[in-house]
Amino acid sequence: MLNPLRRPLFLTPTLLLFALHPYAFGQTPAANPAPPASGSLLNGFATPARTLHQLAQHGVSFQYLYVHDLSKAPLALPDSQNWFGRYSWDITSTIDAAKALGWNGGSAFLDLKQHTQEYGSVYTSASQGYSNIDAPSRTVLYQAWAQQLLFNNRLRLKAGRIDANTDFAGVSTAADFLNSSMGFSPTIMEFPTYPQPKMGADLAVAATKSTQISAGLFGTNNGKMELGEVSQAWTLGASQNPGRVALGIWQLREPLHCFRGDDVSGTQGLYLITEQSLWRRVLSEKQSQEQRLSAFLQIGDGDGKANPFTQHLGGGLVFSAPFRRRPSDAAGAAVTRVVFTRDLCDYDAHQERALEAYYKFSLSRTLSLVSDVQYFQHPGGILANRNTLIATPRLVVSF
């Protein structure tokens, strides 16, 4: 077993890109960078940074994201002496068609992803995943789509290989939580998102300045999924605290075998999301920094004939910039609960509840550390499974 404190070879591309990128450690490239002196030993390092800057001026930008999780369960669990380590990295490219081709309103997006399980074994009793990067080891072109904005950006059309969670059922307030249910309701069966997005297309219409209607059609493993969502935004009080509500419906159309033995041609469900800023205070108008306390609520409903999850309820609070001198930090606490189908007697507890808390330390513009802890009650909906605590420190590098 590998020592989790070692720095294995997977960090090589991370450290290299981090060192070469012009924004690393807060540096900003000059508007017209001067060419390096002839014969300089730094030529090999200056050229990639300059090339990236020149590509960005022509509408082609690159981003890098590296996430490393290290989890450990309490000593009361079998194999609890072992750490479970995994990491993923993404190299993404965004193409602005107006700058690159003179095509107004068009854009494209590419995402190359690698995920690797380094050592240890995942704690599988918890049905709601305690790390949203858990997946089999693989390297894949994760997303590749094109988008067009029309009618003064009131209509958006997108097609290609798409992570559906970027446009449907997303909870922006809960972005830093590690539990998978904070990202979208687990009642959405075979949702085409991480780790396997699918080919599809979606459109979004801005009916008013604060109302958006979205619809999508995506492939699944053995059929297709139709999605629809209506969202409404608003602001409250003298502080103009923003909020939104989104109501979605989904229909999975593929042959399914029901738990009681019969077959159906699909299943469906609903979800509801509400997010609201409760309080905020400006720290620096010049740098757009503020303290903010926000809340979110999730509700999901599914058909228990073929779907193991019939109900979902989640909610929590997030405090951005809890300390004035650390404006990029954040802290959060939330709870998520799923109810299992009664068509299977395996779920003798009928529900699983997960409580999560985290603190995000922003170490620099490109580096952060998330300290996360989760407590599961009746993992997997089975009474024989012990309640368990899982701690996960997460390292995030992005630029």
Short mmCIF file of C-alpha atoms in Angstrom, two decimals, residues 42-342:
data_model
loop_
_atom_site.label_atom_id
_atom_site.label_comp_id
_atom_site.label_asym_id
_atom_site.label_seq_id
_atom_site.Cartn_x
_atom_site.Cartn_y
_atom_site.Cartn_z
CA LEU A 42 14.23 30.43 -19.13
CA ASN A 43 13.19 30.24 -22.79
CA GLY A 44 11.57 26.83 -22.34
CA PHE A 45 9.50 28.11 -19.42
CA ALA A 46 8.55 31.52 -20.81
CA THR A 47 7.30 30.21 -24.16
CA PRO A 48 4.34 28.11 -22.83
CA ALA A 49 3.11 30.98 -20.64
CA ARG A 50 3.37 33.45 -23.52
CA THR A 51 1.61 31.01 -25.88
CA LEU A 52 -1.29 30.56 -23.47
CA HIS A 53 -1.65 34.33 -23.18
CA GLN A 54 -1.63 34.80 -26.95
CA LEU A 55 -4.22 32.02 -27.45
CA ALA A 56 -6.49 33.67 -24.86
CA GLN A 57 -6.32 36.93 -26.83
CA HIS A 58 -7.63 34.98 -29.84
CA GLY A 59 -10.51 33.40 -27.93
CA VAL A 60 -8.95 30.08 -26.89
CA SER A 61 -8.42 29.75 -23.14
CA PHE A 62 -7.29 26.83 -21.00
CA GLN A 63 -8.07 25.96 -17.41
CA TYR A 64 -6.73 23.30 -15.07
CA LEU A 65 -8.39 21.70 -12.04
CA TYR A 66 -6.83 19.12 -9.75
CA VAL A 67 -8.71 17.54 -6.81
CA HIS A 68 -7.16 15.09 -4.35
CA ASP A 69 -9.24 13.40 -1.63
CA LEU A 70 -7.94 11.36 1.30
CA SER A 71 -10.63 9.66 3.41
CA LYS A 72 -10.58 7.70 6.65
CA ALA A 73 -13.35 6.05 8.66
CA PRO A 74 -13.31 5.65 12.46
CA LEU A 75 -11.50 2.81 14.20
CA ALA A 76 -14.75 0.97 14.96
CA LEU A 77 -15.15 0.01 11.30
CA PRO A 78 -13.47 -2.97 9.62
CA ASP A 79 -10.34 -1.93 7.70
CA SER A 80 -10.51 1.43 9.42
CA GLN A 81 -6.72 1.59 9.70
CA ASN A 82 -6.56 2.18 5.96
CA TRP A 83 -6.78 5.49 4.17
CA PHE A 84 -8.64 5.71 0.88
CA GLY A 85 -6.92 8.01 -1.62
CA ARG A 86 -8.05 9.16 -5.06
CA TYR A 87 -7.53 12.15 -7.31
CA SER A 88 -8.82 13.64 -10.54
CA TRP A 89 -7.62 16.34 -12.86
CA ASP A 90 -9.28 18.23 -15.69
CA ILE A 91 -7.69 20.20 -18.52
CA THR A 92 -10.45 22.24 -20.12
CA SER A 93 -10.54 24.60 -23.06
CA THR A 94 -13.14 27.25 -23.82
CA ILE A 95 -13.34 28.65 -27.34
CA ASP A 96 -14.97 32.03 -27.94
CA ALA A 97 -16.16 31.83 -31.55
CA ALA A 98 -16.48 35.63 -31.82
CA LYS A 99 -12.76 36.15 -31.10
CA ALA A 100 -11.54 33.02 -32.86
CA LEU A 101 -13.76 32.97 -35.95
CA GLY A 102 -15.79 36.19 -35.93
CA TRP A 103 -18.93 34.17 -35.20
CA ASN A 104 -21.00 36.12 -32.68
CA GLY A 105 -22.70 34.24 -29.85
CA GLY A 106 -20.94 30.93 -30.44
CA SER A 107 -18.68 29.01 -28.09
CA ALA A 108 -17.31 25.52 -27.54
CA PHE A 109 -16.02 23.61 -24.53
CA LEU A 110 -13.68 20.62 -24.18
CA ASP A 111 -12.85 18.76 -20.97
CA LEU A 112 -10.17 16.05 -20.71
CA LYS A 113 -10.49 14.25 -17.37
CA GLN A 114 -8.41 11.66 -15.59
CA HIS A 115 -9.52 9.95 -12.39
CA THR A 116 -7.39 7.50 -10.41
CA GLN A 117 -8.00 5.50 -7.27
CA GLU A 118 -4.58 5.35 -5.66
CA TYR A 119 -4.91 3.06 -2.67
CA GLY A 120 -7.40 1.69 -0.18
CA SER A 121 -11.02 0.77 -0.85
CA VAL A 122 -14.13 2.90 -0.84
CA TYR A 123 -16.58 2.57 2.04
CA THR A 124 -19.50 1.20 0.02
CA SER A 125 -22.20 0.94 2.69
CA ALA A 126 -23.18 4.60 2.29
CA SER A 127 -25.66 4.99 -0.57
CA GLN A 128 -25.11 8.76 -0.75
CA GLY A 129 -21.51 9.06 -1.87
CA TYR A 130 -19.26 10.86 0.62
CA SER A 131 -16.95 12.12 -2.14
CA ASN A 132 -18.28 13.55 -5.39
CA ILE A 133 -15.14 12.48 -7.29
CA ASP A 134 -15.46 8.76 -6.51
CA ALA A 135 -15.41 6.75 -9.75
CA PRO A 136 -13.45 3.96 -11.45
CA SER A 137 -9.98 4.92 -12.69
CA ARG A 138 -10.13 6.22 -16.24
CA THR A 139 -8.95 8.89 -18.68
CA VAL A 140 -11.68 10.22 -20.97
CA LEU A 141 -12.84 13.17 -23.02
CA TYR A 142 -15.41 14.06 -20.40
CA GLN A 143 -17.25 16.88 -22.19
CA ALA A 144 -17.21 18.23 -25.75
CA TRP A 145 -20.04 20.56 -26.71
CA ALA A 146 -20.87 23.63 -28.76
CA GLN A 147 -23.22 26.43 -27.74
CA GLN A 148 -24.98 29.27 -29.53
CA LEU A 149 -26.64 32.33 -28.01
CA LEU A 150 -29.42 34.04 -30.00
CA PHE A 151 -31.85 36.97 -29.68
CA ASN A 152 -29.64 39.11 -27.43
CA ASN A 153 -28.67 36.06 -25.35
CA ARG A 154 -32.29 35.23 -24.50
CA LEU A 155 -32.05 31.82 -26.19
CA ARG A 156 -29.22 29.34 -25.60
CA LEU A 157 -28.75 26.16 -27.64
CA LYS A 158 -26.19 23.52 -26.62
CA ALA A 159 -25.33 20.12 -28.13
CA GLY A 160 -22.63 17.49 -27.72
CA ARG A 161 -21.31 15.43 -24.86
CA ILE A 162 -22.70 17.30 -21.85
CA ASP A 163 -22.66 16.91 -18.09
CA ALA A 164 -26.41 17.44 -17.52
CA ASN A 165 -25.84 18.68 -13.95
CA THR A 166 -24.29 21.88 -15.29
CA ASP A 167 -27.71 22.91 -16.66
CA PHE A 168 -30.21 20.92 -14.57
CA ALA A 169 -30.78 20.23 -10.84
CA GLY A 170 -27.61 22.09 -9.79
CA VAL A 171 -27.25 23.77 -6.37
CA SER A 172 -24.64 26.53 -6.65
CA THR A 173 -24.73 27.32 -2.91
CA ALA A 174 -23.68 23.73 -2.11
CA ALA A 175 -20.73 23.61 -4.55
CA ASP A 176 -18.08 23.03 -1.85
CA PHE A 177 -19.84 20.12 -0.10
CA LEU A 178 -18.35 16.70 -0.83
CA ASN A 179 -21.46 14.53 -0.45
CA SER A 180 -22.85 13.68 -3.88
CA SER A 181 -26.45 14.39 -2.88
CA MET A 182 -25.61 18.07 -2.34
CA GLY A 183 -24.94 18.39 -6.06
CA PHE A 184 -28.24 16.91 -7.28
CA SER A 185 -31.04 14.77 -5.90
CA PRO A 186 -30.21 11.03 -5.94
CA THR A 187 -33.84 10.35 -6.87
CA ILE A 188 -32.94 11.32 -10.48
CA MET A 189 -32.30 7.81 -11.78
CA GLU A 190 -29.42 7.39 -14.29
CA PHE A 191 -28.82 11.14 -14.40
CA PRO A 192 -26.25 11.67 -17.23
CA THR A 193 -23.61 13.35 -15.10
CA TYR A 194 -20.34 12.40 -13.39
CA PRO A 195 -18.70 10.00 -13.99
CA GLN A 196 -20.42 9.33 -17.34
CA PRO A 197 -22.02 12.30 -19.11
CA LYS A 198 -23.81 11.44 -22.35
CA MET A 199 -24.49 12.90 -25.77
CA GLY A 200 -27.44 15.25 -25.75
CA ALA A 201 -28.85 18.68 -26.42
CA ASP A 202 -30.59 21.30 -24.34
CA LEU A 203 -32.02 24.77 -24.72
CA ALA A 204 -32.75 27.56 -22.28
CA VAL A 205 -35.10 30.50 -22.82
CA ALA A 206 -35.00 33.67 -20.71
CA ALA A 207 -38.74 34.30 -20.58
CA THR A 208 -38.14 37.42 -18.45
CA LYS A 209 -35.12 38.95 -16.73
CA SER A 210 -35.68 36.64 -13.76
CA THR A 211 -37.43 33.60 -15.28
CA GLN A 212 -35.73 30.85 -17.25
CA ILE A 213 -37.22 27.76 -18.91
CA SER A 214 -34.91 24.88 -19.84
CA ALA A 215 -35.44 21.57 -21.65
CA GLY A 216 -33.01 18.80 -22.52
CA LEU A 217 -32.77 15.41 -24.18
CA PHE A 218 -29.85 13.13 -23.24
CA GLY A 219 -28.79 9.59 -23.94
CA THR A 220 -28.55 7.02 -21.12
CA ASN A 221 -27.02 3.54 -20.91
CA ASN A 222 -30.00 1.86 -22.59
CA GLY A 223 -32.32 4.65 -23.66
CA LYS A 224 -32.83 8.36 -23.21
CA MET A 225 -33.77 10.96 -20.58
CA GLU A 226 -35.96 14.03 -21.00
CA LEU A 227 -35.51 16.94 -18.59
CA GLY A 228 -37.45 20.14 -18.03
CA GLU A 229 -36.83 22.93 -15.51
CA VAL A 230 -38.37 26.31 -14.69
CA SER A 231 -36.45 28.69 -12.45
CA GLN A 232 -37.33 32.05 -10.93
CA ALA A 233 -34.84 34.49 -9.38
CA TRP A 234 -35.42 37.47 -7.06
CA THR A 235 -33.81 39.82 -4.55
CA LEU A 236 -35.01 40.55 -1.02
CA GLY A 237 -34.65 43.44 1.41
CA ALA A 238 -32.55 46.58 1.40
CA SER A 239 -29.40 44.48 0.97
CA GLN A 240 -30.82 43.00 -2.25
CA ASN A 241 -30.18 39.43 -1.11
CA PRO A 242 -30.46 37.16 -4.18
CA GLY A 243 -32.54 33.99 -4.23
CA ARG A 244 -33.95 31.48 -6.67
CA VAL A 245 -36.27 28.51 -6.93
CA ALA A 246 -36.15 25.78 -9.59
CA LEU A 247 -38.76 23.11 -10.28
CA GLY A 248 -37.74 20.22 -12.52
CA ILE A 249 -39.30 17.12 -14.03
CA TRP A 250 -37.47 14.16 -15.57
CA GLN A 251 -38.53 11.12 -17.60
CA LEU A 252 -36.28 8.09 -18.11
CA ARG A 253 -37.29 6.10 -21.17
CA GLU A 254 -35.61 2.68 -21.23
CA PRO A 255 -36.56 -0.91 -20.31
CA LEU A 256 -36.43 -1.38 -16.53
CA HIS A 257 -36.91 -4.46 -14.36
CA CYS A 258 -39.02 -3.66 -11.30
CA PHE A 259 -38.14 -4.90 -7.84
CA ARG A 260 -41.32 -7.00 -7.68
CA GLY A 261 -40.54 -8.83 -10.92
CA ASP A 262 -42.46 -7.03 -13.66
CA ASP A 263 -40.96 -4.85 -16.40
CA VAL A 264 -41.72 -1.23 -17.30
CA SER A 265 -40.65 1.02 -20.16
CA GLY A 266 -39.36 3.83 -17.92
CA THR A 267 -39.78 5.90 -14.81
CA GLN A 268 -40.06 9.56 -13.83
CA GLY A 269 -39.76 12.02 -10.97
CA LEU A 270 -39.67 15.61 -9.73
CA TYR A 271 -37.16 17.83 -7.94
CA LEU A 272 -37.30 21.24 -6.28
CA ILE A 273 -34.40 23.52 -5.35
CA THR A 274 -34.45 26.75 -3.37
CA GLU A 275 -31.44 28.96 -2.63
CA GLN A 276 -31.48 32.20 -0.68
CA SER A 277 -28.91 34.69 0.58
CA LEU A 278 -29.96 35.50 4.16
CA TRP A 279 -27.41 38.17 5.08
CA ARG A 280 -24.44 39.87 3.49
CA ARG A 281 -21.93 42.63 4.24
CA VAL A 282 -19.50 44.23 1.79
CA LEU A 283 -15.85 43.91 2.80
CA SER A 284 -14.26 45.60 -0.22
CA GLU A 285 -16.21 47.18 -3.04
CA LYS A 286 -13.05 47.52 -5.12
CA GLN A 287 -12.34 43.77 -5.01
CA SER A 288 -16.01 42.68 -4.89
CA GLN A 289 -15.49 40.90 -1.57
CA GLU A 290 -18.31 40.31 0.90
CA GLN A 291 -19.38 38.20 3.83
CA ARG A 292 -22.53 36.20 3.11
CA LEU A 293 -24.75 33.68 4.85
CA SER A 294 -26.77 31.57 2.41
CA ALA A 295 -29.21 28.67 2.71
CA PHE A 296 -30.39 25.97 0.32
CA LEU A 297 -33.13 23.33 0.27
CA GLN A 298 -33.52 20.26 -1.98
CA ILE A 299 -36.55 18.01 -2.46
CA GLY A 300 -36.68 14.98 -4.75
CA ASP A 301 -39.36 12.41 -5.53
CA GLY A 302 -39.09 9.15 -7.49
CA ASP A 303 -41.14 6.07 -8.32
CA GLY A 304 -40.13 3.13 -6.09
CA LYS A 305 -41.04 0.39 -8.58
CA ALA A 306 -37.59 0.43 -10.22
CA ASN A 307 -35.89 3.34 -8.46
CA PRO A 308 -34.25 2.53 -5.09
CA PHE A 309 -34.64 6.17 -3.96
CA THR A 310 -38.23 7.36 -3.55
CA GLN A 311 -37.76 10.59 -1.56
CA HIS A 312 -34.94 13.02 -0.88
CA LEU A 313 -34.75 16.00 1.46
CA GLY A 314 -31.61 18.05 1.97
CA GLY A 315 -30.66 21.50 3.16
CA GLY A 316 -27.94 23.52 4.75
CA LEU A 317 -26.15 26.79 5.41
CA VAL A 318 -22.99 28.24 3.89
CA PHE A 319 -21.03 31.14 5.40
CA SER A 320 -18.73 32.81 2.87
CA ALA A 321 -15.80 34.78 4.32
CA PRO A 322 -16.51 33.87 7.96
CA PHE A 323 -13.46 35.93 8.98
CA ARG A 324 -12.93 39.43 7.60
CA ARG A 325 -9.22 38.85 7.00
CA ARG A 326 -9.92 35.66 5.03
CA PRO A 327 -12.42 36.76 2.38
CA SER A 328 -11.97 33.66 0.20
CA ASP A 329 -12.66 31.08 2.95
CA ALA A 330 -16.02 29.40 3.42
CA ALA A 331 -17.73 27.12 5.93
CA GLY A 332 -20.84 25.00 5.57
CA ALA A 333 -23.10 22.55 7.38
CA ALA A 334 -25.91 20.49 5.89
CA VAL A 335 -28.00 17.35 6.20
CA THR A 336 -29.35 15.10 3.46
CA ARG A 337 -31.84 12.25 3.87
CA VAL A 338 -33.03 9.64 1.39
CA VAL A 339 -35.95 7.23 1.74
CA PHE A 340 -35.63 3.83 0.06
CA THR A 341 -38.29 1.89 -1.81
CA ARG A 342 -40.45 -0.47 0.21
#
